[in-house]
Each structure stands twice: as structure tokens, then as C-alpha cells.
Coordinates of C-alpha atoms in Angstrom, one line a residue:
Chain V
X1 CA 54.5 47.3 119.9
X2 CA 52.2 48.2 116.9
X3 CA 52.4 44.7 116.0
X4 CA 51.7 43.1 118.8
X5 CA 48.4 45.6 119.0
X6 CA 47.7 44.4 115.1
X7 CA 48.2 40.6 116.3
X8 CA 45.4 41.6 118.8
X9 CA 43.0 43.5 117.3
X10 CA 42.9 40.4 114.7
X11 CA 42.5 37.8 117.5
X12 CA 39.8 39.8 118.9
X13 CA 38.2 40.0 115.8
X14 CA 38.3 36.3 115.0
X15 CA 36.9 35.8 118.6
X16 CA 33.9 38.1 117.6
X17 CA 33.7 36.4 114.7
X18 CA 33.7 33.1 116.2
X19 CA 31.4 33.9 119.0
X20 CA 28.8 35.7 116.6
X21 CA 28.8 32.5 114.8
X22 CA 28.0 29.9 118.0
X23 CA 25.6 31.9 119.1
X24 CA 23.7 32.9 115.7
X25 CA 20.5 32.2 116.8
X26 CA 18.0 35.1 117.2
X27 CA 17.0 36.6 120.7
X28 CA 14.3 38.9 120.7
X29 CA 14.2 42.4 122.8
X30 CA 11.8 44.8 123.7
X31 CA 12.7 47.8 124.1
X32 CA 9.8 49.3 125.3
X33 CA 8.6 52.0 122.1
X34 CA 10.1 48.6 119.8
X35 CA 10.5 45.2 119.6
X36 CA 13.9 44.0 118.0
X37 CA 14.9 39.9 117.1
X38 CA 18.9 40.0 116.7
X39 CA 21.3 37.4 116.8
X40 CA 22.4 37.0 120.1
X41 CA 26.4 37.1 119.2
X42 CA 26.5 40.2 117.3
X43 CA 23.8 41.8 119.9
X44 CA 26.8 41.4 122.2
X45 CA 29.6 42.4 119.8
X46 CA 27.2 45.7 118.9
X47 CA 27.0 46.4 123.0
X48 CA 30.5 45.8 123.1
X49 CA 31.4 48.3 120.3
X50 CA 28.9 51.0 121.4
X51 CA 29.9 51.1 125.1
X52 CA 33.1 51.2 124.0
X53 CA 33.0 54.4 121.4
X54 CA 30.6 56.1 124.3
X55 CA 33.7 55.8 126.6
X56 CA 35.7 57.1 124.5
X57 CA 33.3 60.2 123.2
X58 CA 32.8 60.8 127.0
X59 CA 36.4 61.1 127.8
X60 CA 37.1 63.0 124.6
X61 CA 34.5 65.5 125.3
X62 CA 35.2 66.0 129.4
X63 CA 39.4 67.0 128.4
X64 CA 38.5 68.7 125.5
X65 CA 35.1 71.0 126.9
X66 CA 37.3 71.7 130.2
X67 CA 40.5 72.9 128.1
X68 CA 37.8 75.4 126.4
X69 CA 36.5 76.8 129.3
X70 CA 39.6 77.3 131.1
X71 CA 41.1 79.6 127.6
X72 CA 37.7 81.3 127.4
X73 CA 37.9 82.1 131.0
X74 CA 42.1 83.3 130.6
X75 CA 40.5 85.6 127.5
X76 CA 38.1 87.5 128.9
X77 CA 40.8 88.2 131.8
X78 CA 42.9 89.4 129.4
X79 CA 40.3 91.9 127.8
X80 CA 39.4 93.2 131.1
X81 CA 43.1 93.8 132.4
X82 CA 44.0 95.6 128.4
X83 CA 41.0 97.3 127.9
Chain W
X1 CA 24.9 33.4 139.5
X2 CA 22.9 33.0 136.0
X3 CA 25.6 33.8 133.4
X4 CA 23.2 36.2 131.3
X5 CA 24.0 38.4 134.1
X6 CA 27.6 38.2 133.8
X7 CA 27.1 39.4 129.9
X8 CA 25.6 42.5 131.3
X9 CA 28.3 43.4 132.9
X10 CA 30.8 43.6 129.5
X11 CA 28.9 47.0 128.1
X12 CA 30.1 49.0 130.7
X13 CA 33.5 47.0 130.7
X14 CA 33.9 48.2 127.0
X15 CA 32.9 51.9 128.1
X16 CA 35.1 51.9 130.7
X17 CA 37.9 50.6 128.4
X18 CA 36.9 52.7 125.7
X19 CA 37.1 56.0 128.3
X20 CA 40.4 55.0 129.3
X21 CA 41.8 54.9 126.0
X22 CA 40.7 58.5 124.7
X23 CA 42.2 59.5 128.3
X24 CA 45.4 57.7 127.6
X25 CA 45.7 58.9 124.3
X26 CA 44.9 62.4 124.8
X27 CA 47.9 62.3 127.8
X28 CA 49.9 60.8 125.4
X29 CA 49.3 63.6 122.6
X30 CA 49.8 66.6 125.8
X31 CA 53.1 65.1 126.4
X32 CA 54.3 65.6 122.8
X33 CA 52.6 68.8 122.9
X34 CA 54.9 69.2 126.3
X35 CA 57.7 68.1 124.0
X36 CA 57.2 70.2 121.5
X37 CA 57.2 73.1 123.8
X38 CA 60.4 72.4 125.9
X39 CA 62.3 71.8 122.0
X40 CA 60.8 75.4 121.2
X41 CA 61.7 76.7 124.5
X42 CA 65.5 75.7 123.7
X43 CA 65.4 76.6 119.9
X44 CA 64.5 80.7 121.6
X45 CA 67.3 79.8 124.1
X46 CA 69.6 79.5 120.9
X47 CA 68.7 82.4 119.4
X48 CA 68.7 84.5 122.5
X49 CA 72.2 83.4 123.1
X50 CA 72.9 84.2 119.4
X51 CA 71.8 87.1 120.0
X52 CA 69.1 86.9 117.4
X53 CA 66.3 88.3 119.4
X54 CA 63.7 88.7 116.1
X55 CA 63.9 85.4 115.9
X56 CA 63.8 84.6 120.0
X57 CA 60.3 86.7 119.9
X58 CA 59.0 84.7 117.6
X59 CA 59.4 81.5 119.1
X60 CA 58.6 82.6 122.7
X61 CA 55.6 84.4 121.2
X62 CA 54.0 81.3 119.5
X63 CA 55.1 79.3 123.1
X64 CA 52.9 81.7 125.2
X65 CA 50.1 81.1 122.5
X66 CA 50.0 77.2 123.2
X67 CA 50.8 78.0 126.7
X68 CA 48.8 80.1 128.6
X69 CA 50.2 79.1 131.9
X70 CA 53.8 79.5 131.6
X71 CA 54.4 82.9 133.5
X72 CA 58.6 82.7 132.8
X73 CA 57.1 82.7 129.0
X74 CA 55.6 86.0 129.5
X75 CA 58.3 87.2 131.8
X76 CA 60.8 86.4 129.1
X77 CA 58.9 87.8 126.4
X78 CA 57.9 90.8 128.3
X79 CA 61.6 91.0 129.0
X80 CA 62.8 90.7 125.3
X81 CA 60.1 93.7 124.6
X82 CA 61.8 96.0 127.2
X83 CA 65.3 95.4 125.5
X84 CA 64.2 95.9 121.7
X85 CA 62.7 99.2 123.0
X86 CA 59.1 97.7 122.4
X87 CA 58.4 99.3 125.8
X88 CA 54.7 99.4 125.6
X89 CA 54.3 96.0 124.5
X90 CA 56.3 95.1 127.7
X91 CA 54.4 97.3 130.0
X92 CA 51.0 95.9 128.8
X93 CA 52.0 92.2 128.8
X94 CA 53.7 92.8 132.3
X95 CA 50.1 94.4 133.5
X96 CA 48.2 91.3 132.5
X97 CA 50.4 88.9 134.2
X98 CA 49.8 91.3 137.3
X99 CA 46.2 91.1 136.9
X100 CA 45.9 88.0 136.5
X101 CA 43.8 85.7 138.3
X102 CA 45.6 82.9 140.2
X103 CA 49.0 83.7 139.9
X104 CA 51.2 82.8 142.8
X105 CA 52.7 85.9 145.1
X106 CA 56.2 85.1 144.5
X107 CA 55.6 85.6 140.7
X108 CA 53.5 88.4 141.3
X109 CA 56.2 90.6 142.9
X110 CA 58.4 89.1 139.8
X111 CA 56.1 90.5 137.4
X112 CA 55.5 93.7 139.2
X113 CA 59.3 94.4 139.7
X114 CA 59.3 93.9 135.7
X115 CA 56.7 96.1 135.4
X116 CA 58.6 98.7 136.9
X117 CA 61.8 98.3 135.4
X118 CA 59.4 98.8 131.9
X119 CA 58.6 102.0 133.4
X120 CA 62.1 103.4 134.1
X121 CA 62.7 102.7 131.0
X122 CA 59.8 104.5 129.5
X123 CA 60.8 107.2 131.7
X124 CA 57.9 107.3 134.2
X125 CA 59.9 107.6 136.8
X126 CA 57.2 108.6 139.3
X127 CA 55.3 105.1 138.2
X128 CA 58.5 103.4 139.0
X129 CA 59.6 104.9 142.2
X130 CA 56.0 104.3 143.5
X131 CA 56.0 100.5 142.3
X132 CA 59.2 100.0 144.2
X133 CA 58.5 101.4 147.0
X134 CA 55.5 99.4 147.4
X135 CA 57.5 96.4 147.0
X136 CA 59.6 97.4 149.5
X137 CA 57.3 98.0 151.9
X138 CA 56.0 94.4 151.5
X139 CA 59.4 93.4 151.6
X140 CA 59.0 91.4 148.5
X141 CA 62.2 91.4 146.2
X142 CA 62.9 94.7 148.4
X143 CA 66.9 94.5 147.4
X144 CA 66.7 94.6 144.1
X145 CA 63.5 96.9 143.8
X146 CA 66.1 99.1 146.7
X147 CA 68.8 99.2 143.9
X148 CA 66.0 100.8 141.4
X149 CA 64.9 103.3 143.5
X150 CA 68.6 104.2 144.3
X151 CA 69.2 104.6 140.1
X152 CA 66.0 106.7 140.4
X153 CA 67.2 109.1 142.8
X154 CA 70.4 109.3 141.3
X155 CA 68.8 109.8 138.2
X156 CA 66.7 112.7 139.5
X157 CA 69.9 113.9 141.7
X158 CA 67.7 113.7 145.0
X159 CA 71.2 112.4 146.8
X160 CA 69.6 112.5 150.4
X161 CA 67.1 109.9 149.2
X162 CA 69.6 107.9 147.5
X163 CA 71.7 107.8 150.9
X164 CA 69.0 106.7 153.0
X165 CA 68.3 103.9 150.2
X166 CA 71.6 102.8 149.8
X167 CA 72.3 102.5 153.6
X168 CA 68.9 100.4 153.7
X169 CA 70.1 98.2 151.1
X170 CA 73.3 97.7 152.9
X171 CA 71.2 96.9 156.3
X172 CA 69.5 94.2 154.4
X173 CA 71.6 92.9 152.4
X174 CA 75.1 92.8 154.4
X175 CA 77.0 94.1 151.4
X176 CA 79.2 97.2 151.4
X177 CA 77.9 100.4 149.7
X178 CA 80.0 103.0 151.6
X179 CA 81.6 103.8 148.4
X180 CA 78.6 104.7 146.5
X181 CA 77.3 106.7 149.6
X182 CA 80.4 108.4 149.3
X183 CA 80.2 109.6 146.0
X184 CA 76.3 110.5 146.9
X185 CA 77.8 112.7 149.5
X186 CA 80.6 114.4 146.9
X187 CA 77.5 115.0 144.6
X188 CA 75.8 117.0 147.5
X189 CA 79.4 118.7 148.9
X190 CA 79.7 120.3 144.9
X191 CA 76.1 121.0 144.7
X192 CA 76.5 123.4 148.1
X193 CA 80.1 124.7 146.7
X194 CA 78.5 125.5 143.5
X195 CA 75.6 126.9 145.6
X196 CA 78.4 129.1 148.6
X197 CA 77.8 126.8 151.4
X198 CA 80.7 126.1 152.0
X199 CA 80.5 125.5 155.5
X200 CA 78.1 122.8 154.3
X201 CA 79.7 121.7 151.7
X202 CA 83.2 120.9 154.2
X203 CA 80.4 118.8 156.2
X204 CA 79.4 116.6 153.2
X205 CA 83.3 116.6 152.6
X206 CA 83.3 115.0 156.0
X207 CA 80.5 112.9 155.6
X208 CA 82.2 111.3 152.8
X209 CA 85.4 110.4 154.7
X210 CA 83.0 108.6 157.2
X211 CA 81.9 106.7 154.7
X212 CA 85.2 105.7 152.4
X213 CA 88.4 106.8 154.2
X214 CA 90.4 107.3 151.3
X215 CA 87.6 108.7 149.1
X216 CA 90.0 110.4 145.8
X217 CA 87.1 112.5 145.7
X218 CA 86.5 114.0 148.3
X219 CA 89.5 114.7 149.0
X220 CA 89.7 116.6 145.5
X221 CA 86.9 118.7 146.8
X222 CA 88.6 119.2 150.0
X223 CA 91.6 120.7 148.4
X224 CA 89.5 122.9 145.6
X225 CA 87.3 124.2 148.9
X226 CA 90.9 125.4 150.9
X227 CA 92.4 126.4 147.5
X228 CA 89.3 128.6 146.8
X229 CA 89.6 130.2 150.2
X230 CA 93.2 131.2 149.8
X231 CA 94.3 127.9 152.5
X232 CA 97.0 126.4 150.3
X233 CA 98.8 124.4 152.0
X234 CA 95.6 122.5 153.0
X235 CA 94.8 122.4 149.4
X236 CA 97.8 120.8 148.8
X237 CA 97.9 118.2 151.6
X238 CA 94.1 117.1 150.0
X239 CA 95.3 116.6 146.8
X240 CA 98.5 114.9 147.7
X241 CA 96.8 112.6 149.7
X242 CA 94.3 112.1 146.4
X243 CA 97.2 110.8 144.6
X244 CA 98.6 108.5 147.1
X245 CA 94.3 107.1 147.5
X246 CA 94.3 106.5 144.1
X247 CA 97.9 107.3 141.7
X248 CA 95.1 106.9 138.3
X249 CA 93.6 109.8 139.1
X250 CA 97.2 112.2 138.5
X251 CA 95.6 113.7 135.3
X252 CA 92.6 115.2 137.0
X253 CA 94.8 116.2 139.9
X254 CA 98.2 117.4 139.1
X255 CA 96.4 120.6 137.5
X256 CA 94.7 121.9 140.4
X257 CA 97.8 121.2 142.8
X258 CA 100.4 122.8 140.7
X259 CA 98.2 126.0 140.8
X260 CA 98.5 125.9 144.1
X261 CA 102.4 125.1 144.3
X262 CA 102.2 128.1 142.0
X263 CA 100.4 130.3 144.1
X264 CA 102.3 129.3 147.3
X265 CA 105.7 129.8 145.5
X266 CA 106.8 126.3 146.3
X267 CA 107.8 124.8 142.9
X268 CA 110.8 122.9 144.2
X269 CA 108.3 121.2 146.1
X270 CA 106.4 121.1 142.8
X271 CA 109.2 119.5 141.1
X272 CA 110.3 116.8 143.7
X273 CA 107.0 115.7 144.1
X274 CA 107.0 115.3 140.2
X275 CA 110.0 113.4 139.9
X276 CA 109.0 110.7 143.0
X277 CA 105.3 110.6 140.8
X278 CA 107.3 109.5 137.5
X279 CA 109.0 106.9 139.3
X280 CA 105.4 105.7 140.2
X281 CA 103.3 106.6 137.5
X282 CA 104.0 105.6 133.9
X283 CA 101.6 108.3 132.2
X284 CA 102.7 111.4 130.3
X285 CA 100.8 114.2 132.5
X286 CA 103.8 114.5 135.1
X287 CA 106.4 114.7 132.1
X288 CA 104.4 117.4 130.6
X289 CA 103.9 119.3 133.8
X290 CA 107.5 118.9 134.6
X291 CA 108.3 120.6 131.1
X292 CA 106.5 123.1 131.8
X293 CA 107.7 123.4 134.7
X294 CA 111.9 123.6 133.7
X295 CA 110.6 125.6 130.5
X296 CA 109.3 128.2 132.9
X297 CA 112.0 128.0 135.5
X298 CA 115.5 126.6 133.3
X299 CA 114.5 127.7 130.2
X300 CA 113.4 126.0 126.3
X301 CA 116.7 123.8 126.3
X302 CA 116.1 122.5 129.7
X303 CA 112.5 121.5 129.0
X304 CA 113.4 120.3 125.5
X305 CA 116.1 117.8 126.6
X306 CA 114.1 116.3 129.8
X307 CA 110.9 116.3 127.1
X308 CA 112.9 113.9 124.7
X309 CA 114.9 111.5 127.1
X310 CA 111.2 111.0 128.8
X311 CA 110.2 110.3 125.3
X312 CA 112.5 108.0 124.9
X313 CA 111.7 106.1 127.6
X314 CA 107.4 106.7 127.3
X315 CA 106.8 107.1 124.0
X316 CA 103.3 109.3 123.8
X317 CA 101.8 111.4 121.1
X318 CA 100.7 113.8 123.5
X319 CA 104.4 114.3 124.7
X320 CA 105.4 114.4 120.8
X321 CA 102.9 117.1 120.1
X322 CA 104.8 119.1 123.2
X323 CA 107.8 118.4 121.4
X324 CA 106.8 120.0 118.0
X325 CA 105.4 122.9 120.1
X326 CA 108.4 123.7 121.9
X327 CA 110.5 123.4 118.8
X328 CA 108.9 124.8 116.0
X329 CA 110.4 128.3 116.7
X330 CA 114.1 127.2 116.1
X331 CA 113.1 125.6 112.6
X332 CA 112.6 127.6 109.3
X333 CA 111.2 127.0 106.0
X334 CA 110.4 123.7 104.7
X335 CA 111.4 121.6 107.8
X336 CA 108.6 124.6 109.7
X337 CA 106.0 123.0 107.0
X338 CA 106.8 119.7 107.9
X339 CA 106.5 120.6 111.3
X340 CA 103.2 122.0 110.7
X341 CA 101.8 118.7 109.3
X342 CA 103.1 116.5 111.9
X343 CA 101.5 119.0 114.4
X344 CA 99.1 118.6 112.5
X345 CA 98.3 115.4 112.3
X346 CA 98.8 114.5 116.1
X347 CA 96.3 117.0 116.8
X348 CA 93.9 114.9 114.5
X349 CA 94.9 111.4 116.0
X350 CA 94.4 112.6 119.9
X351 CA 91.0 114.3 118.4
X352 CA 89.1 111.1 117.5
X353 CA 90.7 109.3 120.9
X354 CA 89.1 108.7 124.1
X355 CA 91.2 109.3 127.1
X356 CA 89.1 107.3 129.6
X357 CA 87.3 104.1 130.3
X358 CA 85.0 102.9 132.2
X359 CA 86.4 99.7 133.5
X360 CA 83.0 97.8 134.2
X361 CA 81.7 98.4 130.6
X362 CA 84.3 100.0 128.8
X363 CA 82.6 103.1 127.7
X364 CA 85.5 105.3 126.2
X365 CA 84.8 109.1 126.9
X366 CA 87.1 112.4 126.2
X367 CA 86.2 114.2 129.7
X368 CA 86.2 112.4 133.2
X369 CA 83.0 111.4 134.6
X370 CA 83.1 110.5 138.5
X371 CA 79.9 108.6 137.5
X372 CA 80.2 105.8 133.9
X373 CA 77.4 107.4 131.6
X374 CA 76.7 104.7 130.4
X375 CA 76.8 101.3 133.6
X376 CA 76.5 104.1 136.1
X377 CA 78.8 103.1 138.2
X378 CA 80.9 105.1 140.3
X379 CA 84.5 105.7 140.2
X380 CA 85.1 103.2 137.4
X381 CA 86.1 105.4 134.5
X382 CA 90.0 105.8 134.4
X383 CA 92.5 107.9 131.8
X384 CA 93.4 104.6 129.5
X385 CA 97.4 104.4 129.2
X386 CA 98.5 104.1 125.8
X387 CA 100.8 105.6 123.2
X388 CA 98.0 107.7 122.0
X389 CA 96.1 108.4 125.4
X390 CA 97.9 109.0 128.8

């Protein structure tokens, strides 16, 4: 199973590779307060990356805050009832 | 469709696949965690059965750190606290899993029938018996929080109480208490004995012949009651009909009726009934009453021959102490000292011996107790037949 997710991961990164290299032409953007001129593959491979470690930090943080609260809630119970 | 706009579609793809993944792995990592928690779970199971409980406590304790939620954790620990002795520990984690927010009702009445078993134990009784009986009244776990207020009362000898318990345990839960009830009544007939009611005291009698037919008992009582007011031969029909309820019992009865063949001048009666309880019972008591008996009556040779072919037959140390009594008169000098030692010495083995048992727990005791000290349960502690014993 690793292996197969190894075989992947390279496949994809060959694709990246691949596709930054057809399309390695710059593309300009504005972004309002700046004005960028990227190469249009790896603009997408770097949109790619960063929505993906966003999804990842979102769904990280939602399990992670929500476990907090629910022990900081059971706590202060449990001072109130042993007090 | 302008394919540009299809590209803008593959950021959120990747977030979306990227939030997936953290979720997947993070269920992934709570199911080992799950693991981990059942293996510990069985690991305090071991040592519980192992009966390592130091060791039990420690697992279960770091299981209710990573696992907040599990109320059988805490109910075990609290449990495990409560039988080390630990009895604060038990009462204060049993008080949070009652205050606690959420917790269903079923395992609320668990935790509060926990709570007040920690309490009899730490001997607020009045905490207890008021837990209970609010449980009761709900009707939640009402059976078993019944059975704990009927060891209260008992405990605190408030026998009415303890009747009207018991009968409503038996309403609700179909099984038979009428023995117990009758043993609650015996407790009340020898408190108004001890106390000259004895008018009263025949009614309790009575009451406890409602209750168990053949209660051994009450039927004791019955005859001590006619013996003490000078009715013997009704004493003597109550504790006759004591030994055919229950033939164990002939140590604690055969004293108390041969006073009263005694006192009536009946001791042929006395020794028939003897010889048809040998045939029944295999214990030494009636041999040793029955030498007594022919010593009194036939003489020292009489009693001494019966004593030895009995002896034969039931070999006992109590009936070979008997024997050195009876015959250390006719010996002199150094067979007297030898004598003297093997007196003795039987004296010191039936010293260290128990003479009952309770039957349900086997706690060994020297003096009857109607009541085991240590189960308490009723009518379960009998003389123990042995060379050494009865």
C-alpha cells in the first residue's frame, strides 16, 4: 500500500514537473496592493500545494480546537463538583 | 466553457483533498488511540483477575486520563477504591460522575447506588440509608438499593424496618425472603424476652412460624420461653421438633432439652431420644450427653465402656478428652502424668479449633452465630464435623 502511494506521489510529481515545463511561459497577476509575472505551470502547481496544506490546517485545527474545549469544559466541572 | 475556468476550479479541489486527508488521518490515529485503550482495558482485566489490584489502578487510572467519557472506567476505578479501603477517593470520584453534566439516568442511578455503597462502607450509615431510599422511591435499581437498606437496618438492629424492606423486596422481586424475615422476627422475639415481654415475645415466636414453618429458631426460643416459665413439656416438644427442622443444630439444642428432661424427671425419655439421635446424627454431643447421662444414672463403668465402643466407632478428641477425664481417678503415678499431658494437650488442640462454619463463606468461629459475622447471612453457620470439631 505504501508503495503504491510512493509510485504515486512520484507520478504526480513528474506530472508537475512536466506540466510546469509546457507551460513555462510567464503570466502576469495583479493582485490588487501587487503585481506578480509567474510562470503559468508552477503558478498552478503553487495553488495546488497551498489549497491543499490550507485543507489540511483547517481540518487539523477544527478536531483538534473542539477536543480542547470539550476537556476544558469536563475540568472546570470537575472543580466545581470537588471543590 | 473557457478552460481557464476549469483551472480555477483545482485550488479548492486540492483544499478539499487536503481537508479530507488531516480528517482521515486524524480518524485513523483515534482508532489506534481506541486500540490502545481497549488493550489497556484488558491488561487491568488481567491483573484484576490476578488479583493484582495496585497494578489494576494503575492502568484504569491512566485509561480515565485519556478517556474522559468512559463512565464504566470511573465506576470501576471508583469500585477498586472502595475495596483497597481508599474510601474517600471512591466517594469523591463517585460524586463527580453524579454531578456530572450529560450523563445518562440509567448510569446516574449506577453511580449513585455506588456512591452509597462508599458510604456504608465509610460508615455513614444515615448518608446511605437516605441515598437508597431515594433510589427507591424513583424506583431506579430499587432491588438492589432494597437489599442495602435491609443490611442497614440489620446493621443498626431496627428489625421492624428490616421486615417491611425485606417483604418489599420480595413484592418486587418474586424471590423468597421468608427465611430472613424469620430470623428478623427471632431477633425481635429475644430482644422482648431479654426485655420480660414475653407475651410479646410468644407473638414474634408466632410471627416467625408464619413466615418459615419449620424455623430451628424459633422454635429454640419457643422452648427457652416454656422452659423459663416452668412449661416443660412444651419446652421439650419445641426443641424436639428443632432437631427434627434441622438435626445440625443438636449441639446448640441437646443442652437446653436435657435440662428440661432433668427438671421433669424423664431421663429415660432423655436416653431413648439419645440413642434414636445417634443412629441419625454422626457428631459427638449425643455420645457425650449420653455419658453423662449413664455416669450419673449407672455409674463410672457404665459411662466408660459406652464412651470407648462410641469411640471406636467416631473417633473425636472431644470424646477422648471425656475419656481421660473419667479415667484419670483410677490411674496413679507416672501413667497419672502421662494422663495429664495428653489431657493436656487435647485441651490445646480443641483451643486453636473452630467448631463452626459459615457455609456461604466459610468463616470458622468458636461460638454459634444465628447471623455469619462475616457474609451476613442467616442460618448458614453450622458445627463442622471432624475428628477434632463435632
Amino acid at each position: 500500500m505504501r508503495l503504491i502511494a510512493i509510485i504515486f506521489l512520484l507520478l504526480f510529481i513528474a506530472a508537475g514537473v512536466v506540466f510546469g515545463a509546457l507551460n513555462a511561459d510567464l503570466a502576469s497577476f495583479d493582485l490588487g496592493f501587487a503585481q506578480l509575472s509567474l510562470p503559468k505551470g508552477g503558478a498552478m502547481l503553487s495553488a495546488v500545494l497551498l489549497g491543499w496544506i490550507l485543507g489540511g490546517i483547517t481540518a487539523w485545527l477544527g478536531t483538534s480546537l473542539g477536543h480542547r474545549r470539550r476537556r476544558r469544559r469536563e475540568r472546570k466541572v470537575e472543580s466545581t463538583t470537588t471543590a | 466553457m473557457n478552460p481557464i475556468w476549469l483551472l480555477a476550479l483545482v485550488p479548492p479541489l486540492a483544499f478539499a483533498c487536503g481537508w479530507w486527508l488531516a480528517r482521515r488521518s486524524h480518524v485513523k490515529r483515534s482508532g489506534e488511540r481506541v486500540n490502545e485503550l481497549s488493550s489497556d482495558y484488558f491488561r487491568g482485566l488481567n491483573y484484576l483477575l490476578n488479583e493484582e489490584q495496585d497494578k489494576a489502578l494503575e492502568v484504569f487510572l491512566r485509561l480515565a486520563e485519556y478517556n474522559r467519557d468512559t463512565v464504566e472506567t470511573h465506576l470501576a476505578l471508583g469500585n477498586l477504591f472502595r475495596k483497597r479501603g481508599e474510601v474517600d477517593r471512591a466517594i469523591r470520584l463517585h460524586q463527580h460522575l453524579v454531578s456530572r453534566q450529560g450523563l445518562s439516568d440509567e448510569m446516574k442511578t449506577v453511580a449513585l447506588l455506588e456512591l452509597g455503597e462508599d458510604y456504608m462502607r465509610a460508615g455513614l450509615l444515615d448518608r446511605a440509608e437516605t441515598l437508597f431510599s431515594d433510589l427507591v422511591a424513583m424506583d431506579a435499581l430499587a432491588p438492589s438499593a432494597l437489599r442495602h437498606l435491609i443490611a442497614i437496618y440489620q446493621h443498626e438492629r431496627e428489625w421492624h424496618k428490616a421486615i417491611d424492606h425485606a417483604r418489599r423486596l420480595e413484592a418486587m422481586t418474586g424471590e423468597d425472603e421468608s427465611a430472613m424475615i424469620a430470623q428478623f422476627y427471632c431477633e425481635l422475639a429475644e430482644q422482648s424476652r431479654q426485655h420480660g415481654a414475653r407475651t410479646e415475645a410468644r407473638d414474634y415466636v408466632r410471627d416467625a412460624f408464619a413466615c418459615q414453618e419449620n424455623c430451628v429458631r424459633a422454635h429454640m426460643i419457643a422452648g427457652r420461653l416454656s422452659s423459663e416459665d416452668g412449661e416443660l413439656e412444651q419446652a421439650i416438644a419445641s426443641y424436639e421438633a428443632a432437631i427434627a427442622a434441622d438435626i445440625a443444630f443438636v449441639p446448640e439444642i441437646l443442652p437446653p432439652l436435657l435440662n428440661c428432661y432433668a427438671r421433669s424427671g424423664q431421663m429415660d425419655r432423655a436416653e431413648a431420644f439419645l440413642r434414636e439421635i445417634m443412629e441419625r446424627y454422626h457428631g459427638i454431643s449425643p455420645v457425650l450427653a449420653l455419658t453423662r447421662l449413664y455416669e450419673g444414672r449407672d455409674g463410672e463403668r457404665t459411662a466408660i465402656d459406652f464412651l470407648t465402643g462410641q469411640l471406636r466407632k467416631r473417633p473425636s478428641v472431644r470424646g477422648l478428652m471425656a475419656l481421660i477425664d473419667a479415667t484419670m481417678d483410677k490411674v496413679s503415678g507416672e501413667a497419672r502424668e502421662n494422663y495429664l499431658i495428653l489431657r493436656d494437650l487435647t485441651r490445646k488442640l480443641l483451643e486453636g479449633q473452630a467448631m463452626y462454619r459459615c457455609s456461604r463463606c466459610g468463616f470458622g468461629a468458636k461460638a454459634h452465630h444465628w447471623q455469619c459475622p462475616s457474609c451476613k447471612s442467616w442460618g448458614t453457620v453450622r458445627p463442622i464435623h471432624g475428628v477434632a470439631n463435632e
